[in-house]
């Protein structure tokens, strides 16, 4: 028989209220042991919580949600107590004394919901993102995933794939009788459209950008004012500034939120073609790597010499001797604040355009890999005329779609997904 698990599902004590959740076959027995009775389903009832010796632990509220109509698909109970450390600890200890009950592992409640068909793997991943969301855009994207937006899209892809597979099967049946291939232009056109639709899904914003932030790299030669601008953007003295060239040797990353959007600002070593300083040379190599993976580069060097699609910045405009540019994207002074608000607004607009629209789910690396595998299988199918080979390609694509929703996932994948959840969820 499966264990009944329990864990604190509310915030860490001390808190005004603590909620200890249970799920599993022994929930009725556990509630009877601790509360003296099993309440009516889905009805909050006041109860005295007692340990195995009959000593009262607390006075609170108990709820009971019988299977299968519960969040996990199993019997679920909730004990609402006062949120002091001693109260919660005593209540958990009382539950641990009940045969068949044990403390839950991180993510085990959600994993049981997945195993019992209450949610699919994509929805579970969205729930994990929701628990870690720190900005409004992260919350909206996680809600879209949790609410089944992506799962619905996968279900539609799967239906289209099954329709194509049915055509292939019909072709094989027909070929057995008359030895005539029937897969024609209409089938090929549908494959082409399908491949294009999957390509659009792959081009959508990535979940990693939501978590790590829109990455803004500040680049240019030594002593161009990068660190001063960096400090102004993150609103702290995170980087050391000095008149000495080469002060910044390593990559410095600072995460901040601006208007509900997560940013990662990157300060780095000044770029120059040659240096005798080995440490500085390593810093320059790392700086070049950061430029390559940035979402936008603020270029503080000679006009027109920055990376492709970088923003040309005329910095230090408060200084009479500063290097003027003929057509910069932004003119500013990090020290006086001139032009800084204009730059911030532009960064927010650029980041917002690169992130999911309201109601749009952001795909993580696992999901993108599986969609790419399905797309590649469909591209491969379009190169064959033999229905048997086409059918095998479609089968490969279906396996990728099934893995997206957890229908064919391995234990390693499930461990990775649910292992990042907190206790009690």
Tab-separated table of N, CA, C and O in Angstrom, residues 129-244:
chain	number	residue	atom	x	y	z
A	129	UNK	N	7.287	26.791	-12.058
A	129	UNK	CA	7.652	28.157	-12.421
A	129	UNK	C	6.847	29.174	-11.623
A	129	UNK	O	7.353	30.228	-11.242
A	130	UNK	N	5.581	28.863	-11.370
A	130	UNK	CA	4.731	29.775	-10.608
A	130	UNK	C	5.244	29.932	-9.178
A	130	UNK	O	5.235	31.036	-8.608
A	131	UNK	N	5.716	28.842	-8.594
A	131	UNK	CA	6.232	28.897	-7.222
A	131	UNK	C	7.486	29.757	-7.116
A	131	UNK	O	7.738	30.373	-6.080
A	132	UNK	N	8.264	29.812	-8.209
A	132	UNK	CA	9.515	30.578	-8.177
A	132	UNK	C	9.386	31.949	-8.838
A	132	UNK	O	10.372	32.678	-8.923
A	133	UNK	N	8.187	32.306	-9.317
A	133	UNK	CA	8.004	33.571	-10.032
A	133	UNK	C	8.274	34.760	-9.116
A	133	UNK	O	7.783	34.819	-7.990
A	134	UNK	N	9.067	35.712	-9.616
A	134	UNK	CA	9.387	36.919	-8.856
A	134	UNK	C	8.906	38.186	-9.544
A	134	UNK	O	8.889	39.244	-8.935
A	135	UNK	N	8.549	38.098	-10.823
A	135	UNK	CA	8.066	39.264	-11.544
A	135	UNK	C	6.693	38.964	-12.127
A	135	UNK	O	6.274	37.795	-12.232
A	136	UNK	N	5.990	40.013	-12.541
A	136	UNK	CA	4.649	39.846	-13.076
A	136	UNK	C	4.658	39.045	-14.379
A	136	UNK	O	3.779	38.203	-14.606
A	137	UNK	N	5.641	39.274	-15.229
A	137	UNK	CA	5.706	38.535	-16.485
A	137	UNK	C	5.972	37.053	-16.222
A	137	UNK	O	5.396	36.177	-16.870
A	138	UNK	N	6.832	36.748	-15.257
A	138	UNK	CA	7.072	35.356	-14.894
A	138	UNK	C	5.786	34.707	-14.397
A	138	UNK	O	5.469	33.568	-14.751
A	139	UNK	N	5.033	35.432	-13.589
A	139	UNK	CA	3.779	34.885	-13.049
A	139	UNK	C	2.781	34.597	-14.169
A	139	UNK	O	2.154	33.539	-14.197
A	140	UNK	N	2.637	35.540	-15.119
A	140	UNK	CA	1.669	35.361	-16.190
A	140	UNK	C	2.037	34.177	-17.080
A	140	UNK	O	1.172	33.387	-17.475
A	141	UNK	N	3.325	34.049	-17.410
A	141	UNK	CA	3.754	32.932	-18.250
A	141	UNK	C	3.550	31.600	-17.534
A	141	UNK	O	3.142	30.601	-18.146
A	142	UNK	N	3.846	31.563	-16.237
A	142	UNK	CA	3.655	30.332	-15.462
A	142	UNK	C	2.175	29.966	-15.372
A	142	UNK	O	1.807	28.792	-15.466
A	143	UNK	N	1.314	30.957	-15.202
A	143	UNK	CA	-0.122	30.696	-15.145
A	143	UNK	C	-0.631	30.151	-16.471
A	143	UNK	O	-1.510	29.281	-16.496
A	144	UNK	N	-0.088	30.659	-17.585
A	144	UNK	CA	-0.489	30.143	-18.898
A	144	UNK	C	-0.121	28.670	-19.031
A	144	UNK	O	-0.903	27.856	-19.530
A	145	UNK	N	1.079	28.312	-18.560
A	145	UNK	CA	1.517	26.919	-18.636
A	145	UNK	C	0.688	26.050	-17.687
A	145	UNK	O	0.216	24.970	-18.060
A	146	UNK	N	0.493	26.519	-16.451
A	146	UNK	CA	-0.285	25.770	-15.474
A	146	UNK	C	-1.724	25.615	-15.907
A	146	UNK	O	-2.362	24.585	-15.653
A	147	UNK	N	-2.258	26.634	-16.558
A	147	UNK	CA	-3.651	26.600	-16.997
A	147	UNK	C	-3.903	25.764	-18.232
A	147	UNK	O	-5.048	25.656	-18.685
A	148	UNK	N	-2.864	25.165	-18.802
A	148	UNK	CA	-3.056	24.242	-19.901
A	148	UNK	C	-2.963	24.841	-21.289
A	148	UNK	O	-3.330	24.183	-22.274
A	149	UNK	N	-2.468	26.093	-21.415
A	149	UNK	CA	-2.342	26.707	-22.741
A	149	UNK	C	-1.419	25.870	-23.630
A	149	UNK	O	-1.756	25.531	-24.773
A	150	UNK	N	-0.254	25.530	-23.116
A	150	UNK	CA	0.692	24.743	-23.899
A	150	UNK	C	0.198	23.316	-24.081
A	150	UNK	O	0.317	22.739	-25.176
A	151	UNK	N	-0.372	22.728	-23.043
A	151	UNK	CA	-0.883	21.363	-23.144
A	151	UNK	C	-1.963	21.266	-24.219
A	151	UNK	O	-2.038	20.279	-24.961
A	152	UNK	N	-2.807	22.310	-24.309
A	152	UNK	CA	-3.834	22.325	-25.349
A	152	UNK	C	-3.235	22.367	-26.740
A	152	UNK	O	-3.721	21.705	-27.667
A	153	UNK	N	-2.152	23.156	-26.889
A	153	UNK	CA	-1.482	23.225	-28.189
A	153	UNK	C	-0.887	21.872	-28.565
A	153	UNK	O	-0.990	21.430	-29.717
A	154	UNK	N	-0.264	21.191	-27.594
A	154	UNK	CA	0.316	19.871	-27.863
A	154	UNK	C	-0.777	18.876	-28.240
A	154	UNK	O	-0.606	18.045	-29.148
A	155	UNK	N	-1.923	18.952	-27.552
A	155	UNK	CA	-3.033	18.054	-27.870
A	155	UNK	C	-3.509	18.265	-29.314
A	155	UNK	O	-3.813	17.299	-30.030
A	156	UNK	N	-3.554	19.514	-29.749
A	156	UNK	CA	-3.955	19.794	-31.127
A	156	UNK	C	-2.917	19.266	-32.118
A	156	UNK	O	-3.270	18.706	-33.160
A	157	UNK	N	-1.633	19.442	-31.801
A	157	UNK	CA	-0.584	18.901	-32.669
A	157	UNK	C	-0.723	17.381	-32.779
A	157	UNK	O	-0.565	16.800	-33.852
A	158	UNK	N	-1.016	16.764	-31.658
A	158	UNK	CA	-1.134	15.307	-31.643
A	158	UNK	C	-2.318	14.845	-32.490
A	158	UNK	O	-2.234	13.832	-33.188
A	159	UNK	N	-3.434	15.587	-32.432
A	159	UNK	CA	-4.593	15.240	-33.248
A	159	UNK	C	-4.266	15.361	-34.731
A	159	UNK	O	-4.662	14.512	-35.545
A	160	UNK	N	-3.555	16.417	-35.092
A	160	UNK	CA	-3.141	16.584	-36.492
A	160	UNK	C	-2.242	15.430	-36.928
A	160	UNK	O	-2.344	14.922	-38.051
A	161	UNK	N	-1.356	15.036	-36.018
A	161	UNK	CA	-0.436	13.949	-36.336
A	161	UNK	C	-1.188	12.628	-36.511
A	161	UNK	O	-0.891	11.844	-37.419
A	162	UNK	N	-2.172	12.387	-35.660
A	162	UNK	CA	-2.959	11.164	-35.773
A	162	UNK	C	-3.740	11.134	-37.078
A	162	UNK	O	-3.909	10.061	-37.690
A	163	UNK	N	-4.230	12.304	-37.513
A	163	UNK	CA	-4.940	12.363	-38.793
A	163	UNK	C	-4.007	12.015	-39.946
A	163	UNK	O	-4.388	11.285	-40.879
A	164	UNK	N	-2.780	12.528	-39.891
A	164	UNK	CA	-1.796	12.192	-40.918
A	164	UNK	C	-1.457	10.698	-40.875
A	164	UNK	O	-1.316	10.048	-41.920
A	165	UNK	N	-1.323	10.154	-39.673
A	165	UNK	CA	-1.018	8.726	-39.534
A	165	UNK	C	-2.147	7.870	-40.098
A	165	UNK	O	-1.903	6.804	-40.688
A	166	UNK	N	-3.390	8.343	-39.904
A	166	UNK	CA	-4.533	7.607	-40.447
A	166	UNK	C	-4.474	7.571	-41.974
A	166	UNK	O	-4.803	6.548	-42.602
A	167	UNK	N	-4.027	8.671	-42.584
A	167	UNK	CA	-3.873	8.692	-44.042
A	167	UNK	C	-2.824	7.698	-44.488
A	167	UNK	O	-2.976	7.012	-45.510
A	168	UNK	N	-1.747	7.624	-43.724
A	168	UNK	CA	-0.688	6.671	-44.065
A	168	UNK	C	-1.204	5.236	-43.954
A	168	UNK	O	-0.949	4.389	-44.821
A	169	UNK	N	-1.950	4.932	-42.879
A	169	UNK	CA	-2.497	3.587	-42.705
A	169	UNK	C	-3.451	3.229	-43.835
A	169	UNK	O	-3.441	2.101	-44.352
A	170	UNK	N	-4.284	4.212	-44.218
A	170	UNK	CA	-5.210	3.962	-45.323
A	170	UNK	C	-4.447	3.693	-46.612
A	170	UNK	O	-4.831	2.832	-47.418
A	171	UNK	N	-3.350	4.430	-46.803
A	171	UNK	CA	-2.530	4.221	-47.990
A	171	UNK	C	-1.928	2.827	-48.015
A	171	UNK	O	-1.897	2.157	-49.060
A	172	UNK	N	-1.483	2.357	-46.851
A	172	UNK	CA	-0.899	1.022	-46.774
A	172	UNK	C	-1.944	-0.054	-47.053
A	172	UNK	O	-1.678	-1.033	-47.760
A	173	UNK	N	-3.144	0.125	-46.516
A	173	UNK	CA	-4.209	-0.838	-46.773
A	173	UNK	C	-4.545	-0.887	-48.255
A	173	UNK	O	-4.748	-1.952	-48.845
A	174	UNK	N	-4.600	0.297	-48.880
A	174	UNK	CA	-4.932	0.382	-50.294
A	174	UNK	C	-3.833	-0.246	-51.146
A	174	UNK	O	-4.095	-0.936	-52.137
A	175	UNK	N	-2.568	0.007	-50.728
A	175	UNK	CA	-1.430	-0.521	-51.484
A	175	UNK	C	-1.403	-2.033	-51.449
A	175	UNK	O	-1.008	-2.688	-52.414
A	176	UNK	N	-1.844	-2.643	-50.336
A	176	UNK	CA	-1.859	-4.093	-50.243
A	176	UNK	C	-2.806	-4.707	-51.272
A	176	UNK	O	-2.585	-5.789	-51.783
A	177	UNK	N	-3.869	-3.979	-51.605
A	177	UNK	CA	-4.854	-4.497	-52.538
A	177	UNK	C	-4.477	-4.194	-53.988
A	177	UNK	O	-4.593	-5.035	-54.876
A	178	UNK	N	-4.041	-2.955	-54.265
A	178	UNK	CA	-3.831	-2.524	-55.637
A	178	UNK	C	-2.405	-2.076	-55.949
A	178	UNK	O	-2.114	-1.672	-57.076
A	179	UNK	N	-1.522	-2.084	-54.929
A	179	UNK	CA	-0.137	-1.681	-55.097
A	179	UNK	C	-0.018	-0.284	-55.685
A	179	UNK	O	0.758	-0.016	-56.602
A	180	UNK	N	-0.829	0.676	-55.143
A	180	UNK	CA	-0.811	2.059	-55.597
A	180	UNK	C	-0.591	2.962	-54.388
A	180	UNK	O	-1.276	2.814	-53.382
A	181	UNK	N	0.355	3.888	-54.497
A	181	UNK	CA	0.592	4.854	-53.428
A	181	UNK	C	-0.422	5.983	-53.522
A	181	UNK	O	-0.706	6.471	-54.617
A	182	UNK	N	-0.969	6.386	-52.402
A	182	UNK	CA	-2.015	7.417	-52.419
A	182	UNK	C	-1.620	8.676	-51.659
A	182	UNK	O	-2.416	9.589	-51.554
A	183	UNK	N	-0.399	8.729	-51.088
A	183	UNK	CA	0.046	9.946	-50.413
A	183	UNK	C	0.439	10.975	-51.468
A	183	UNK	O	1.377	10.783	-52.219
A	184	UNK	N	-0.300	12.075	-51.520
A	184	UNK	CA	-0.081	13.025	-52.592
A	184	UNK	C	0.248	14.415	-52.132
A	184	UNK	O	0.786	14.629	-51.035
A	185	UNK	N	-0.113	15.392	-52.968
A	185	UNK	CA	0.251	16.783	-52.713
A	185	UNK	C	-0.414	17.336	-51.453
A	185	UNK	O	0.183	18.130	-50.732
A	186	UNK	N	-1.643	16.937	-51.198
A	186	UNK	CA	-2.356	17.442	-50.008
A	186	UNK	C	-1.638	17.010	-48.736
A	186	UNK	O	-1.472	17.798	-47.794
A	187	UNK	N	-1.209	15.764	-48.690
A	187	UNK	CA	-0.476	15.249	-47.534
A	187	UNK	C	0.835	16.009	-47.370
A	187	UNK	O	1.194	16.426	-46.256
A	188	UNK	N	1.553	16.221	-48.458
A	188	UNK	CA	2.829	16.947	-48.399
A	188	UNK	C	2.626	18.385	-47.937
A	188	UNK	O	3.426	18.920	-47.164
A	189	UNK	N	1.546	19.026	-48.397
A	189	UNK	CA	1.267	20.409	-47.995
A	189	UNK	C	0.963	20.492	-46.500
A	189	UNK	O	1.386	21.438	-45.822
A	190	UNK	N	0.246	19.502	-46.002
A	190	UNK	CA	-0.056	19.487	-44.568
A	190	UNK	C	1.216	19.306	-43.742
A	190	UNK	O	1.388	19.946	-42.692
A	191	UNK	N	2.119	18.465	-44.208
A	191	UNK	CA	3.397	18.300	-43.515
A	191	UNK	C	4.174	19.613	-43.482
A	191	UNK	O	4.739	19.994	-42.447
A	192	UNK	N	4.187	20.319	-44.605
A	192	UNK	CA	4.907	21.595	-44.692
A	192	UNK	C	4.323	22.609	-43.719
A	192	UNK	O	5.060	23.320	-43.014
A	193	UNK	N	2.992	22.685	-43.660
A	193	UNK	CA	2.330	23.614	-42.736
A	193	UNK	C	2.622	23.239	-41.289
A	193	UNK	O	2.876	24.105	-40.443
A	194	UNK	N	2.603	21.951	-41.010
A	194	UNK	CA	2.860	21.448	-39.661
A	194	UNK	C	4.274	21.828	-39.215
A	194	UNK	O	4.494	22.317	-38.098
A	195	UNK	N	5.242	21.628	-40.101
A	195	UNK	CA	6.632	21.977	-39.790
A	195	UNK	C	6.758	23.473	-39.502
A	195	UNK	O	7.447	23.892	-38.560
A	196	UNK	N	6.075	24.294	-40.291
A	196	UNK	CA	6.119	25.743	-40.079
A	196	UNK	C	5.509	26.123	-38.739
A	196	UNK	O	6.024	27.002	-38.032
A	197	UNK	N	4.414	25.475	-38.360
A	197	UNK	CA	3.768	25.780	-37.074
A	197	UNK	C	4.678	25.421	-35.902
A	197	UNK	O	4.749	26.157	-34.905
A	198	UNK	N	5.366	24.309	-35.998
A	198	UNK	CA	6.308	23.936	-34.934
A	198	UNK	C	7.482	24.904	-34.888
A	198	UNK	O	8.002	25.219	-33.814
A	199	UNK	N	7.890	25.393	-36.048
A	199	UNK	CA	8.953	26.393	-36.086
A	199	UNK	C	8.547	27.672	-35.373
A	199	UNK	O	9.362	28.294	-34.683
A	200	UNK	N	7.283	28.084	-35.536
A	200	UNK	CA	6.791	29.270	-34.829
A	200	UNK	C	6.818	29.058	-33.323
A	200	UNK	O	7.157	29.967	-32.563
A	201	UNK	N	6.466	27.854	-32.895
A	201	UNK	CA	6.509	27.552	-31.459
A	201	UNK	C	7.932	27.633	-30.928
A	201	UNK	O	8.171	28.148	-29.825
A	202	UNK	N	8.889	27.162	-31.703
A	202	UNK	CA	10.286	27.210	-31.271
A	202	UNK	C	10.830	28.633	-31.244
A	202	UNK	O	11.769	28.937	-30.502
A	203	UNK	N	10.244	29.524	-32.051
A	203	UNK	CA	10.701	30.913	-32.091
A	203	UNK	C	10.121	31.754	-30.961
A	203	UNK	O	10.517	32.906	-30.779
A	204	UNK	N	9.195	31.187	-30.197
A	204	UNK	CA	8.567	31.924	-29.090
A	204	UNK	C	9.588	32.192	-27.984
A	204	UNK	O	10.636	31.540	-27.914
A	205	UNK	N	9.319	33.156	-27.093
A	205	UNK	CA	10.243	33.468	-25.997
A	205	UNK	C	10.569	32.239	-25.147
A	205	UNK	O	9.714	31.374	-24.952
A	206	UNK	N	11.778	32.189	-24.658
A	206	UNK	CA	12.244	31.062	-23.863
A	206	UNK	C	12.013	31.307	-22.378
A	206	UNK	O	12.129	32.430	-21.891
A	207	UNK	N	11.730	30.223	-21.665
A	207	UNK	CA	11.526	30.333	-20.223
A	207	UNK	C	12.799	30.769	-19.506
A	207	UNK	O	12.741	31.433	-18.472
A	208	UNK	N	13.961	30.406	-20.046
A	208	UNK	CA	15.220	30.781	-19.400
A	208	UNK	C	15.384	32.296	-19.331
A	208	UNK	O	15.927	32.826	-18.361
A	209	UNK	N	14.896	33.010	-20.352
A	209	UNK	CA	14.980	34.469	-20.325
A	209	UNK	C	14.127	35.032	-19.191
A	209	UNK	O	14.514	35.990	-18.514
A	210	UNK	N	12.975	34.415	-18.960
A	210	UNK	CA	12.120	34.892	-17.874
A	210	UNK	C	12.795	34.700	-16.516
A	210	UNK	O	12.687	35.553	-15.631
A	211	UNK	N	13.470	33.574	-16.343
A	211	UNK	CA	14.077	33.256	-15.056
A	211	UNK	C	15.371	34.033	-14.827
A	211	UNK	O	15.612	34.564	-13.744
A	212	UNK	N	16.213	34.066	-15.855
A	212	UNK	CA	17.527	34.691	-15.703
A	212	UNK	C	17.481	36.188	-15.954
A	212	UNK	O	18.400	36.920	-15.554
A	213	UNK	N	16.436	36.655	-16.618
A	213	UNK	CA	16.315	38.075	-16.912
A	213	UNK	C	16.802	38.422	-18.300
A	213	UNK	O	17.623	37.713	-18.894
A	214	UNK	N	16.284	39.515	-18.834
A	214	UNK	CA	16.744	40.043	-20.113
A	214	UNK	C	18.182	40.513	-19.928
A	214	UNK	O	18.468	41.359	-19.105
A	215	UNK	N	19.096	39.941	-20.693
A	215	UNK	CA	20.535	40.120	-20.432
A	215	UNK	C	21.076	41.311	-21.205
A	215	UNK	O	21.038	41.339	-22.441
A	216	UNK	N	21.581	42.285	-20.471
A	216	UNK	CA	22.108	43.521	-21.054
A	216	UNK	C	23.594	43.601	-20.737
A	216	UNK	O	23.986	43.699	-19.569
A	217	UNK	N	24.437	43.553	-21.774
A	217	UNK	CA	25.886	43.609	-21.590
A	217	UNK	C	26.407	45.002	-21.912
A	217	UNK	O	26.016	45.605	-22.913
A	218	UNK	N	27.275	45.521	-21.062
A	218	UNK	CA	27.916	46.819	-21.279
A	218	UNK	C	29.322	46.566	-21.786
A	218	UNK	O	30.144	45.963	-21.085
A	219	UNK	N	29.595	47.012	-23.011
A	219	UNK	CA	30.869	46.691	-23.647
A	219	UNK	C	31.530	47.940	-24.198
A	219	UNK	O	30.880	48.930	-24.514
A	220	UNK	N	32.856	47.869	-24.338
A	220	UNK	CA	33.634	48.981	-24.867
A	220	UNK	C	35.065	48.874	-24.397
A	220	UNK	O	35.437	47.944	-23.671
A	221	UNK	N	35.902	49.812	-24.777
A	221	UNK	CA	37.312	49.785	-24.374
A	221	UNK	C	37.462	50.133	-22.897
A	221	UNK	O	36.505	50.574	-22.244
A	222	UNK	N	38.651	49.954	-22.336
A	222	UNK	CA	38.881	50.326	-20.935
A	222	UNK	C	38.603	51.808	-20.700
A	222	UNK	O	38.827	52.652	-21.569
A	223	UNK	N	38.088	52.100	-19.518
A	223	UNK	CA	37.875	53.485	-19.070
A	223	UNK	C	36.844	54.243	-19.903
A	223	UNK	O	36.902	55.460	-20.032
A	224	UNK	N	35.870	53.509	-20.465
A	224	UNK	CA	34.827	54.143	-21.281
A	224	UNK	C	33.610	54.534	-20.462
A	224	UNK	O	32.671	55.120	-20.992
A	225	UNK	N	33.607	54.189	-19.169
A	225	UNK	CA	32.468	54.516	-18.307
A	225	UNK	C	31.472	53.388	-18.138
A	225	UNK	O	30.350	53.606	-17.674
A	226	UNK	N	31.881	52.164	-18.476
A	226	UNK	CA	30.966	51.019	-18.389
A	226	UNK	C	30.527	50.762	-16.954
A	226	UNK	O	29.338	50.577	-16.674
A	227	UNK	N	31.481	50.717	-16.036
A	227	UNK	CA	31.142	50.387	-14.649
A	227	UNK	C	30.296	51.474	-14.003
A	227	UNK	O	29.401	51.182	-13.188
A	228	UNK	N	30.549	52.725	-14.340
A	228	UNK	CA	29.734	53.811	-13.801
A	228	UNK	C	28.301	53.689	-14.302
A	228	UNK	O	27.333	53.853	-13.534
A	229	UNK	N	28.134	53.390	-15.587
A	229	UNK	CA	26.800	53.186	-16.136
A	229	UNK	C	26.146	51.951	-15.523
A	229	UNK	O	24.947	51.960	-15.206
A	230	UNK	N	26.923	50.902	-15.348
A	230	UNK	CA	26.423	49.674	-14.723
A	230	UNK	C	25.864	49.976	-13.330
A	230	UNK	O	24.750	49.569	-12.989
A	231	UNK	N	26.619	50.704	-12.523
A	231	UNK	CA	26.159	51.042	-11.173
A	231	UNK	C	24.878	51.873	-11.212
A	231	UNK	O	23.984	51.704	-10.368
A	232	UNK	N	24.780	52.775	-12.187
A	232	UNK	CA	23.583	53.606	-12.294
A	232	UNK	C	22.370	52.766	-12.683
A	232	UNK	O	21.263	52.982	-12.176
A	233	UNK	N	22.554	51.795	-13.565
A	233	UNK	CA	21.436	50.963	-14.009
A	233	UNK	C	20.946	50.028	-12.908
A	233	UNK	O	19.742	49.789	-12.773
A	234	UNK	N	21.867	49.489	-12.115
A	234	UNK	CA	21.456	48.572	-11.038
A	234	UNK	C	21.209	49.315	-9.738
A	234	UNK	O	20.808	48.713	-8.734
A	235	UNK	N	21.479	50.625	-9.741
A	235	UNK	CA	21.236	51.501	-8.586
A	235	UNK	C	21.963	51.010	-7.340
A	235	UNK	O	21.398	50.915	-6.254
A	236	UNK	N	23.226	50.667	-7.531
A	236	UNK	CA	24.087	50.303	-6.393
A	236	UNK	C	25.531	50.448	-6.830
A	236	UNK	O	25.835	50.526	-8.026
A	237	UNK	N	26.444	50.466	-5.850
A	237	UNK	CA	27.874	50.545	-6.148
A	237	UNK	C	28.434	49.137	-6.272
A	237	UNK	O	29.359	48.736	-5.562
A	238	UNK	N	27.863	48.362	-7.188
A	238	UNK	CA	28.262	46.963	-7.343
A	238	UNK	C	29.625	46.820	-7.995
A	238	UNK	O	30.370	45.889	-7.711
A	239	UNK	N	29.954	47.745	-8.902
A	239	UNK	CA	31.227	47.664	-9.614
A	239	UNK	C	32.178	48.738	-9.119
A	239	UNK	O	31.773	49.860	-8.817
A	240	UNK	N	33.463	48.404	-9.035
A	240	UNK	CA	34.482	49.380	-8.650
A	240	UNK	C	34.784	50.278	-9.847
A	240	UNK	O	34.988	49.807	-10.962
A	241	UNK	N	34.785	51.578	-9.611
A	241	UNK	CA	35.099	52.520	-10.683
A	241	UNK	C	36.357	53.292	-10.312
A	241	UNK	O	36.580	53.627	-9.153
A	242	UNK	N	37.184	53.562	-11.329
A	242	UNK	CA	38.417	54.319	-11.116
A	242	UNK	C	38.889	54.868	-12.445
A	242	UNK	O	38.462	54.418	-13.513
A	243	UNK	N	39.790	55.852	-12.386
A	243	UNK	CA	40.338	56.421	-13.610
A	243	UNK	C	41.368	55.497	-14.260
A	243	UNK	O	41.752	55.689	-15.402
A	244	UNK	N	41.788	54.476	-13.534
A	244	UNK	CA	42.811	53.563	-14.039
A	244	UNK	C	42.187	52.597	-15.041
A	244	UNK	O	41.195	51.922	-14.732
